[in-house]
């Protein structure tokens, strides 16, 4: 990743002259939202005028990878499981994320993708773009969370699909005991197998933590003033973590029933307004201070700026394995508008949009 580190080091000095061209349930609802009986619905052809992608190159396993048994299905214990949401607005980002993972892993045929959708036509788009990709599409019913979602600082954060990760343990097959969850606005520039091997110990999730961040700002004054709510962190040392990159122990999640715990906090939010920022605070309430630490290199987040202006930002100091355009500025929109940020050029090589 030396080229990225050098790029970052030159960024500040060159900023003024750089011009880039765009090149808990106890899971009874699981039966209702798993994809098995919705296959025809999910596979229906996409509207032809909406979007198209170039076919990705074929990526093969290196010689030292475990044999890729295509017939073994999703329950093959040698697989690396990755979950990503798909929707038409962010589809370009999701496709770039998949492309980046395949390009940088030594064993691309051993990665199984779990795509969460609430729209039709997306499975055929993925299959035409990645003809040999190992994946399955799961339908997430937005009505499950629609009444639980409260208004946020940015409308995009209110979309029901943002909450699908809360239900992964019920959506995915019981044999899938662990999964890497990734947002749609990132690219991986290292071998995803390294992230997969994260040791979680007794924790349910692993993520890069940022303990220097002002944790109090993620909740309202009313939250901190009420011991019924703020007492949730009693005995913990909570730190901010970004939920766009997580390694999740689904077996432990199912056993404890964390989906139901998150839903209860969302119900409290509807009546007491204890936070402002979408789907992140419920995760902080349940897991902050109980997260298995992962190196910061696996989530160089904030490249999309803040949640309002989406201004350009530099890389954080240190090595880089994953670039994350969290915030309101997305690289594909900025590239198309011919007003990209310098770091958007690091996303562009993975873009397969257009013919």
Short mmCIF file of C-alpha atoms in Angstrom, two decimals, residues 21 62 85 117 125 133-134 142 187 192 208 228 230 271 313 319 349:
data_model
loop_
_atom_site.label_atom_id
_atom_site.label_comp_id
_atom_site.label_asym_id
_atom_site.label_seq_id
_atom_site.Cartn_x
_atom_site.Cartn_y
_atom_site.Cartn_z
CA UNK A 21 -10.58 14.02 -14.70
CA UNK A 62 -3.87 -18.68 -6.44
CA UNK A 85 -26.57 -4.09 0.34
CA UNK A 117 -31.95 -6.01 -1.60
CA UNK A 125 -27.25 -7.15 -13.12
CA UNK A 133 -19.19 -14.75 -8.82
CA UNK A 134 -20.32 -16.92 -5.91
CA UNK A 142 -38.53 -2.52 4.24
CA UNK A 187 -13.06 -0.13 -1.96
CA UNK A 192 -10.09 -9.49 2.44
CA UNK A 208 -11.80 -0.26 14.08
CA UNK A 228 -32.45 5.24 32.27
CA UNK A 230 -27.15 6.87 29.66
CA UNK A 271 -40.76 8.30 21.79
CA UNK A 313 -10.76 15.10 2.97
CA UNK A 319 -1.27 2.25 6.21
CA UNK A 349 -10.11 2.19 -11.23
#
